[in-house]
PDB file of C-alpha atoms in Angstrom:
ATOM      1  CA  UNK A  26      25.605 103.042 137.161  1.00 84.00           C
ATOM      2  CA  UNK A  27      23.211 100.358 135.974  1.00 90.00           C
ATOM      3  CA  UNK A  28      22.024 100.989 132.428  1.00 94.00           C
ATOM      4  CA  UNK A  29      18.686  99.582 131.283  1.00 97.00           C
ATOM      5  CA  UNK A  30      18.307  98.806 127.586  1.00 98.00           C
ATOM      6  CA  UNK A  31      14.814  98.187 126.260  1.00 98.00           C
ATOM      7  CA  UNK A  32      14.009  96.355 123.050  1.00 96.00           C
ATOM      8  CA  UNK A  33      12.602  96.699 120.576  1.00 97.00           C
ATOM      9  CA  UNK A  34      12.542 100.466 120.276  1.00 97.00           C
ATOM     10  CA  UNK A  35       9.207 100.273 118.478  1.00 98.00           C
ATOM     11  CA  UNK A  36       6.803  97.355 118.334  1.00 98.00           C
ATOM     12  CA  UNK A  37       4.007  97.336 115.753  1.00 97.00           C
ATOM     13  CA  UNK A  38       1.155  94.980 116.558  1.00 97.00           C
ATOM     14  CA  UNK A  39      -2.598  94.671 116.100  1.00 97.00           C
ATOM     15  CA  UNK A  40      -5.282  94.579 118.796  1.00 97.00           C
ATOM     16  CA  UNK A  41      -5.717  91.047 120.089  1.00 97.00           C
ATOM     17  CA  UNK A  42      -2.067  90.130 119.531  1.00 97.00           C
ATOM     18  CA  UNK A  43       0.485  89.354 122.223  1.00 98.00           C
ATOM     19  CA  UNK A  44       3.190  91.899 123.040  1.00 98.00           C
ATOM     20  CA  UNK A  45       6.554  90.990 124.546  1.00 98.00           C
ATOM     21  CA  UNK A  46       8.780  93.850 125.700  1.00 98.00           C
ATOM     22  CA  UNK A  47      12.332  93.327 126.920  1.00 98.00           C
ATOM     23  CA  UNK A  48      14.434  95.189 129.477  1.00 98.00           C
ATOM     24  CA  UNK A  49      18.081  94.213 129.873  1.00 97.00           C
ATOM     25  CA  UNK A  50      20.271  95.552 132.690  1.00 96.00           C
ATOM     26  CA  UNK A  51      24.029  96.127 132.437  1.00 94.00           C
ATOM     27  CA  UNK A  52      24.428  94.505 135.878  1.00 92.00           C
ATOM     28  CA  UNK A  53      22.292  92.159 137.900  1.00 92.00           C
ATOM     29  CA  UNK A  54      19.223  93.813 139.433  1.00 90.00           C
ATOM     30  CA  UNK A  55      17.269  92.497 142.379  1.00 86.00           C
ATOM     31  CA  UNK A  56      13.794  91.477 141.246  1.00 81.00           C
ATOM     32  CA  UNK A  57      12.403  93.595 144.047  1.00 83.00           C
ATOM     33  CA  UNK A  58      13.893  96.637 142.391  1.00 91.00           C
ATOM     34  CA  UNK A  59      12.432  96.355 138.856  1.00 95.00           C
ATOM     35  CA  UNK A  60       9.224  98.097 137.766  1.00 96.00           C
ATOM     36  CA  UNK A  61       7.322  98.842 134.547  1.00 98.00           C
ATOM     37  CA  UNK A  62       5.298 101.927 133.611  1.00 98.00           C
ATOM     38  CA  UNK A  63       2.932 102.920 130.834  1.00 98.00           C
ATOM     39  CA  UNK A  64       3.105 106.455 129.437  1.00 97.00           C
ATOM     40  CA  UNK A  65       0.601 108.047 127.069  1.00 96.00           C
ATOM     41  CA  UNK A  66       1.022 111.534 125.558  1.00 93.00           C
ATOM     42  CA  UNK A  67      -0.268 114.242 127.856  1.00 92.00           C
ATOM     43  CA  UNK A  68      -0.898 111.804 130.683  1.00 95.00           C
ATOM     44  CA  UNK A  69       0.940 110.893 133.841  1.00 96.00           C
ATOM     45  CA  UNK A  70       2.977 107.687 133.810  1.00 97.00           C
ATOM     46  CA  UNK A  71       1.133 104.734 135.347  1.00 97.00           C
ATOM     47  CA  UNK A  72       2.745 102.007 137.418  1.00 97.00           C
ATOM     48  CA  UNK A  73       1.961  98.604 135.902  1.00 98.00           C
ATOM     49  CA  UNK A  74       4.331  96.118 137.518  1.00 97.00           C
ATOM     50  CA  UNK A  75       6.597  96.290 140.562  1.00 95.00           C
ATOM     51  CA  UNK A  76       8.936  93.741 142.116  1.00 94.00           C
ATOM     52  CA  UNK A  77       9.389  92.472 138.531  1.00 95.00           C
ATOM     53  CA  UNK A  78       6.130  90.500 138.535  1.00 96.00           C
ATOM     54  CA  UNK A  79       3.552  92.047 140.895  1.00 95.00           C
ATOM     55  CA  UNK A  80       0.694  93.903 139.244  1.00 97.00           C
ATOM     56  CA  UNK A  81      -0.119  97.323 140.649  1.00 95.00           C
ATOM     57  CA  UNK A  82      -3.583  98.103 141.950  1.00 93.00           C
ATOM     58  CA  UNK A  83      -6.203  98.152 139.210  1.00 95.00           C
ATOM     59  CA  UNK A  84      -3.947  96.808 136.456  1.00 97.00           C
ATOM     60  CA  UNK A  85      -5.682  94.210 134.231  1.00 97.00           C
ATOM     61  CA  UNK A  86      -4.363  90.678 134.349  1.00 96.00           C
ATOM     62  CA  UNK A  87      -3.417  90.763 130.660  1.00 98.00           C
ATOM     63  CA  UNK A  88      -0.301  92.610 131.888  1.00 98.00           C
ATOM     64  CA  UNK A  89       2.377  90.398 133.401  1.00 98.00           C
ATOM     65  CA  UNK A  90       6.024  90.791 134.304  1.00 97.00           C
ATOM     66  CA  UNK A  91       8.775  88.223 134.602  1.00 96.00           C
ATOM     67  CA  UNK A  92      12.519  87.830 134.711  1.00 96.00           C
ATOM     68  CA  UNK A  93      15.471  88.025 137.032  1.00 94.00           C
ATOM     69  CA  UNK A  94      19.113  89.020 137.112  1.00 93.00           C
ATOM     70  CA  UNK A  95      19.715  91.084 133.998  1.00 95.00           C
ATOM     71  CA  UNK A  96      16.747  90.107 131.806  1.00 97.00           C
ATOM     72  CA  UNK A  97      13.188  91.196 132.431  1.00 97.00           C
ATOM     73  CA  UNK A  98      10.049  91.012 130.311  1.00 98.00           C
ATOM     74  CA  UNK A  99       6.698  92.758 130.214  1.00 98.00           C
ATOM     75  CA  UNK A 100       4.021  90.738 128.429  1.00 98.00           C
ATOM     76  CA  UNK A 101       0.618  91.972 127.342  1.00 98.00           C
ATOM     77  CA  UNK A 102      -1.356  88.853 126.517  1.00 96.00           C
ATOM     78  CA  UNK A 103      -4.054  90.307 124.249  1.00 96.00           C
ATOM     79  CA  UNK A 104      -3.660  93.908 123.200  1.00 97.00           C
ATOM     80  CA  UNK A 105      -6.555  96.269 123.728  1.00 97.00           C
ATOM     81  CA  UNK A 106      -6.762  99.586 121.826  1.00 96.00           C
ATOM     82  CA  UNK A 107      -5.927 101.501 125.013  1.00 97.00           C
ATOM     83  CA  UNK A 108      -2.643  99.596 125.457  1.00 98.00           C
ATOM     84  CA  UNK A 109      -0.853 101.401 122.643  1.00 97.00           C
ATOM     85  CA  UNK A 110       1.592 103.665 124.447  1.00 98.00           C
ATOM     86  CA  UNK A 111       5.243 103.926 125.486  1.00 98.00           C
ATOM     87  CA  UNK A 112       6.474 101.504 128.137  1.00 98.00           C
ATOM     88  CA  UNK A 113       9.417 102.088 130.462  1.00 98.00           C
ATOM     89  CA  UNK A 114      11.256  99.771 132.782  1.00 98.00           C
ATOM     90  CA  UNK A 115      12.881 101.242 135.893  1.00 97.00           C
ATOM     91  CA  UNK A 116      15.339  99.969 138.453  1.00 95.00           C
ATOM     92  CA  UNK A 117      16.461 101.023 141.903  1.00 91.00           C
ATOM     93  CA  UNK A 118      20.107 100.900 142.937  1.00 85.00           C
ATOM     94  CA  UNK A 119      20.801 100.904 146.649  1.00 76.00           C
ATOM     95  CA  UNK A 120      23.866 103.158 146.334  1.00 76.00           C
ATOM     96  CA  UNK A 121      23.717 106.822 145.335  1.00 72.00           C
ATOM     97  CA  UNK A 122      24.001 108.758 143.153  1.00 69.00           C
ATOM     98  CA  UNK A 123      22.246 106.787 140.405  1.00 71.00           C
ATOM     99  CA  UNK A 124      19.458 105.615 142.641  1.00 86.00           C
ATOM    100  CA  UNK A 125      16.680 105.310 140.086  1.00 93.00           C
ATOM    101  CA  UNK A 126      17.151 104.800 136.367  1.00 94.00           C
ATOM    102  CA  UNK A 127      14.743 104.215 133.485  1.00 97.00           C
ATOM    103  CA  UNK A 128      15.152 102.400 130.233  1.00 98.00           C
ATOM    104  CA  UNK A 129      14.808 104.475 127.084  1.00 98.00           C
ATOM    105  CA  UNK A 130      11.309 103.125 126.435  1.00 98.00           C
ATOM    106  CA  UNK A 131       9.536 100.891 123.932  1.00 98.00           C
ATOM    107  CA  UNK A 132       6.862 102.450 121.748  1.00 98.00           C
ATOM    108  CA  UNK A 133       3.963 100.078 121.171  1.00 98.00           C
ATOM    109  CA  UNK A 134       2.084 101.220 118.075  1.00 97.00           C
ATOM    110  CA  UNK A 135      -0.927  99.967 116.174  1.00 94.00           C
ATOM    111  CA  UNK A 136      -0.040  98.016 113.041  1.00 92.00           C
TER     112      UNK A 136
ATOM    113  CA  UNK B  15      -8.481 108.617 145.891  1.00 92.00           C
ATOM    114  CA  UNK B  16      -4.819 109.602 145.633  1.00 94.00           C
ATOM    115  CA  UNK B  17      -4.231 112.986 144.058  1.00 97.00           C
ATOM    116  CA  UNK B  18      -0.960 114.716 143.285  1.00 98.00           C
ATOM    117  CA  UNK B  19      -1.274 118.166 141.745  1.00 98.00           C
ATOM    118  CA  UNK B  20       1.817 120.016 140.559  1.00 98.00           C
ATOM    119  CA  UNK B  21       2.040 123.758 140.075  1.00 98.00           C
ATOM    120  CA  UNK B  22       4.616 126.473 139.554  1.00 98.00           C
ATOM    121  CA  UNK B  23       5.840 125.683 136.061  1.00 97.00           C
ATOM    122  CA  UNK B  24       6.331 128.308 133.405  1.00 97.00           C
ATOM    123  CA  UNK B  25       8.816 130.025 131.132  1.00 98.00           C
ATOM    124  CA  UNK B  26      12.037 131.214 132.741  1.00 98.00           C
ATOM    125  CA  UNK B  27      15.310 132.595 131.448  1.00 98.00           C
ATOM    126  CA  UNK B  28      18.556 130.638 131.731  1.00 98.00           C
ATOM    127  CA  UNK B  29      20.253 131.218 135.057  1.00 98.00           C
ATOM    128  CA  UNK B  30      17.007 132.117 136.833  1.00 98.00           C
ATOM    129  CA  UNK B  31      15.077 130.209 139.495  1.00 98.00           C
ATOM    130  CA  UNK B  32      11.701 128.544 139.796  1.00 98.00           C
ATOM    131  CA  UNK B  33       9.900 126.723 142.600  1.00 98.00           C
ATOM    132  CA  UNK B  34       7.558 123.840 141.913  1.00 98.00           C
ATOM    133  CA  UNK B  35       4.922 122.579 144.334  1.00 98.00           C
ATOM    134  CA  UNK B  36       2.999 119.331 144.535  1.00 98.00           C
ATOM    135  CA  UNK B  37      -0.144 119.139 146.662  1.00 98.00           C
ATOM    136  CA  UNK B  38      -0.932 115.628 147.859  1.00 98.00           C
ATOM    137  CA  UNK B  39      -4.187 114.162 149.098  1.00 97.00           C
ATOM    138  CA  UNK B  40      -5.889 110.813 149.545  1.00 96.00           C
ATOM    139  CA  UNK B  41      -3.036 109.015 151.288  1.00 94.00           C
ATOM    140  CA  UNK B  42      -0.796 109.322 154.348  1.00 95.00           C
ATOM    141  CA  UNK B  43       1.683 111.752 152.813  1.00 96.00           C
ATOM    142  CA  UNK B  44       3.949 111.776 155.847  1.00 95.00           C
ATOM    143  CA  UNK B  45       4.494 108.022 155.567  1.00 94.00           C
ATOM    144  CA  UNK B  46       6.015 107.960 152.091  1.00 95.00           C
ATOM    145  CA  UNK B  47       9.110 109.098 150.304  1.00 95.00           C
ATOM    146  CA  UNK B  48       8.387 111.517 147.479  1.00 97.00           C
ATOM    147  CA  UNK B  49      10.086 112.087 144.148  1.00 97.00           C
ATOM    148  CA  UNK B  50      10.408 114.444 141.244  1.00 98.00           C
ATOM    149  CA  UNK B  51      10.743 112.872 137.799  1.00 98.00           C
ATOM    150  CA  UNK B  52      10.997 114.793 134.549  1.00 98.00           C
ATOM    151  CA  UNK B  53      10.505 114.210 130.846  1.00 98.00           C
ATOM    152  CA  UNK B  54      12.168 116.513 128.335  1.00 97.00           C
ATOM    153  CA  UNK B  55      10.347 117.046 125.025  1.00 96.00           C
ATOM    154  CA  UNK B  56      10.615 113.924 122.893  1.00 94.00           C
ATOM    155  CA  UNK B  57      12.743 112.152 125.505  1.00 96.00           C
ATOM    156  CA  UNK B  58      12.273 109.471 128.123  1.00 96.00           C
ATOM    157  CA  UNK B  59      11.712 109.652 131.856  1.00 97.00           C
ATOM    158  CA  UNK B  60      14.510 110.898 134.119  1.00 97.00           C
ATOM    159  CA  UNK B  61      14.481 110.683 137.899  1.00 96.00           C
ATOM    160  CA  UNK B  62      15.423 114.021 139.495  1.00 97.00           C
ATOM    161  CA  UNK B  63      15.291 113.797 143.289  1.00 96.00           C
ATOM    162  CA  UNK B  64      13.861 111.933 146.286  1.00 95.00           C
ATOM    163  CA  UNK B  65      13.110 112.991 149.845  1.00 95.00           C
ATOM    164  CA  UNK B  66      12.430 110.504 152.594  1.00 94.00           C
ATOM    165  CA  UNK B  67       9.077 110.425 154.390  1.00 95.00           C
ATOM    166  CA  UNK B  68      10.365 112.561 157.252  1.00 94.00           C
ATOM    167  CA  UNK B  69      12.674 114.769 155.209  1.00 94.00           C
ATOM    168  CA  UNK B  70      15.754 113.267 156.864  1.00 94.00           C
ATOM    169  CA  UNK B  71      17.437 112.251 153.617  1.00 93.00           C
ATOM    170  CA  UNK B  72      17.524 113.698 150.133  1.00 95.00           C
ATOM    171  CA  UNK B  73      19.228 112.429 146.999  1.00 94.00           C
ATOM    172  CA  UNK B  74      19.633 113.981 143.587  1.00 95.00           C
ATOM    173  CA  UNK B  75      20.491 113.011 140.043  1.00 94.00           C
ATOM    174  CA  UNK B  76      23.958 114.187 139.023  1.00 93.00           C
ATOM    175  CA  UNK B  77      22.379 116.441 136.384  1.00 95.00           C
ATOM    176  CA  UNK B  78      20.714 118.644 139.040  1.00 97.00           C
ATOM    177  CA  UNK B  79      22.920 118.208 142.103  1.00 96.00           C
ATOM    178  CA  UNK B  80      23.948 121.533 143.598  1.00 97.00           C
ATOM    179  CA  UNK B  81      21.262 123.437 141.668  1.00 98.00           C
ATOM    180  CA  UNK B  82      17.967 121.833 142.749  1.00 98.00           C
ATOM    181  CA  UNK B  83      16.656 121.334 146.288  1.00 98.00           C
ATOM    182  CA  UNK B  84      13.801 119.031 147.231  1.00 98.00           C
ATOM    183  CA  UNK B  85      11.802 119.675 150.390  1.00 98.00           C
ATOM    184  CA  UNK B  86       8.441 118.866 151.936  1.00 98.00           C
ATOM    185  CA  UNK B  87       5.914 120.190 154.424  1.00 98.00           C
ATOM    186  CA  UNK B  88       4.193 117.252 156.082  1.00 97.00           C
ATOM    187  CA  UNK B  89       1.708 119.533 157.837  1.00 97.00           C
ATOM    188  CA  UNK B  90       0.509 120.894 154.515  1.00 98.00           C
ATOM    189  CA  UNK B  91       0.949 117.640 152.554  1.00 98.00           C
ATOM    190  CA  UNK B  92       3.065 119.464 150.010  1.00 98.00           C
ATOM    191  CA  UNK B  93       6.259 118.627 148.146  1.00 98.00           C
ATOM    192  CA  UNK B  94       8.570 121.273 146.680  1.00 98.00           C
ATOM    193  CA  UNK B  95      11.372 121.539 144.166  1.00 98.00           C
ATOM    194  CA  UNK B  96      13.494 124.681 144.235  1.00 98.00           C
ATOM    195  CA  UNK B  97      15.294 124.978 140.923  1.00 98.00           C
ATOM    196  CA  UNK B  98      18.189 127.439 140.664  1.00 98.00           C
ATOM    197  CA  UNK B  99      20.648 128.242 137.892  1.00 98.00           C
ATOM    198  CA  UNK B 100      18.272 126.801 135.334  1.00 98.00           C
ATOM    199  CA  UNK B 101      19.612 125.646 131.985  1.00 98.00           C
ATOM    200  CA  UNK B 102      17.981 125.012 128.625  1.00 98.00           C
ATOM    201  CA  UNK B 103      18.419 121.273 129.215  1.00 98.00           C
ATOM    202  CA  UNK B 104      16.182 121.518 132.293  1.00 98.00           C
ATOM    203  CA  UNK B 105      13.219 122.151 129.987  1.00 98.00           C
ATOM    204  CA  UNK B 106      10.789 119.329 130.712  1.00 98.00           C
ATOM    205  CA  UNK B 107       7.501 118.299 132.204  1.00 98.00           C
ATOM    206  CA  UNK B 108       8.125 117.758 135.905  1.00 98.00           C
ATOM    207  CA  UNK B 109       6.116 115.095 137.700  1.00 98.00           C
ATOM    208  CA  UNK B 110       5.871 114.483 141.400  1.00 98.00           C
ATOM    209  CA  UNK B 111       5.449 110.860 142.372  1.00 98.00           C
ATOM    210  CA  UNK B 112       4.937 108.975 145.592  1.00 96.00           C
ATOM    211  CA  UNK B 113       7.279 106.201 146.521  1.00 92.00           C
ATOM    212  CA  UNK B 114       5.913 102.684 146.601  1.00 84.00           C
ATOM    213  CA  UNK B 115       6.292 100.373 149.538  1.00 79.00           C
ATOM    214  CA  UNK B 116       9.979  99.824 150.113  1.00 80.00           C
ATOM    215  CA  UNK B 117      10.754 102.938 148.108  1.00 82.00           C
ATOM    216  CA  UNK B 118      11.889 101.053 145.004  1.00 90.00           C
ATOM    217  CA  UNK B 119       9.342 102.342 142.526  1.00 94.00           C
ATOM    218  CA  UNK B 120       6.906 105.198 141.917  1.00 95.00           C
ATOM    219  CA  UNK B 121       3.390 104.378 142.967  1.00 94.00           C
ATOM    220  CA  UNK B 122       1.272 107.400 142.048  1.00 95.00           C
ATOM    221  CA  UNK B 123       2.026 110.300 139.758  1.00 97.00           C
ATOM    222  CA  UNK B 124       0.735 113.797 139.233  1.00 97.00           C
ATOM    223  CA  UNK B 125      -0.215 115.183 135.829  1.00 97.00           C
ATOM    224  CA  UNK B 126       2.965 117.225 135.617  1.00 97.00           C
ATOM    225  CA  UNK B 127       3.908 120.869 135.182  1.00 98.00           C
ATOM    226  CA  UNK B 128       5.879 122.205 132.220  1.00 98.00           C
ATOM    227  CA  UNK B 129       9.087 124.144 132.796  1.00 98.00           C
ATOM    228  CA  UNK B 130      10.566 125.907 129.788  1.00 98.00           C
ATOM    229  CA  UNK B 131      13.992 127.496 130.105  1.00 98.00           C
ATOM    230  CA  UNK B 132      14.513 129.917 127.264  1.00 97.00           C
ATOM    231  CA  UNK B 133      15.773 133.413 126.645  1.00 94.00           C
TER     232      UNK B 133
END
């Protein structure tokens, strides 16, 4: 089973600052199989990035994804007030049973 | 636009059953794999099950295998999750989600339905 470890657990920043969130996999992950989501309390998760670096429909260009192998990064270039949320990375493994796994999440909070 | 609307959640005693539904609209439901993903209170996201676009294959997380069954009705654009032998640790908000192209991620999500397992 591939384990995803996100860091930091909590990131405290101010609007306008740059946010860098990390997702490290216990084994190499195909870039095609790595995605990022935003989750706010009481709301559905929202797909931000798929294939490690492709922005989903309607996602602002201040969100970008990068990385390969075991190290992936979500960058928010200039934080807007609505960006403060929990962010999850997710990977797909081609062999059952652990087909889809999430990282434990990074909480992005207002400083 | 794409809409996924879950229903069927509620309070249920341990060992009992519950059936969740997810009504889909705004996209070609019968062309996409569909998933259930859950979030326990104060916890992160956990994938539960997937069913292929035509229902030909189903896979489950180890935590629910043998107790939960995913199914779909492509004529009614509806996804189901039959949950049997429920445990306290199944308490969570359950989301249905559509598979993205290639099936490697979750494209669209419903608002979720809360399942509470408690005596």
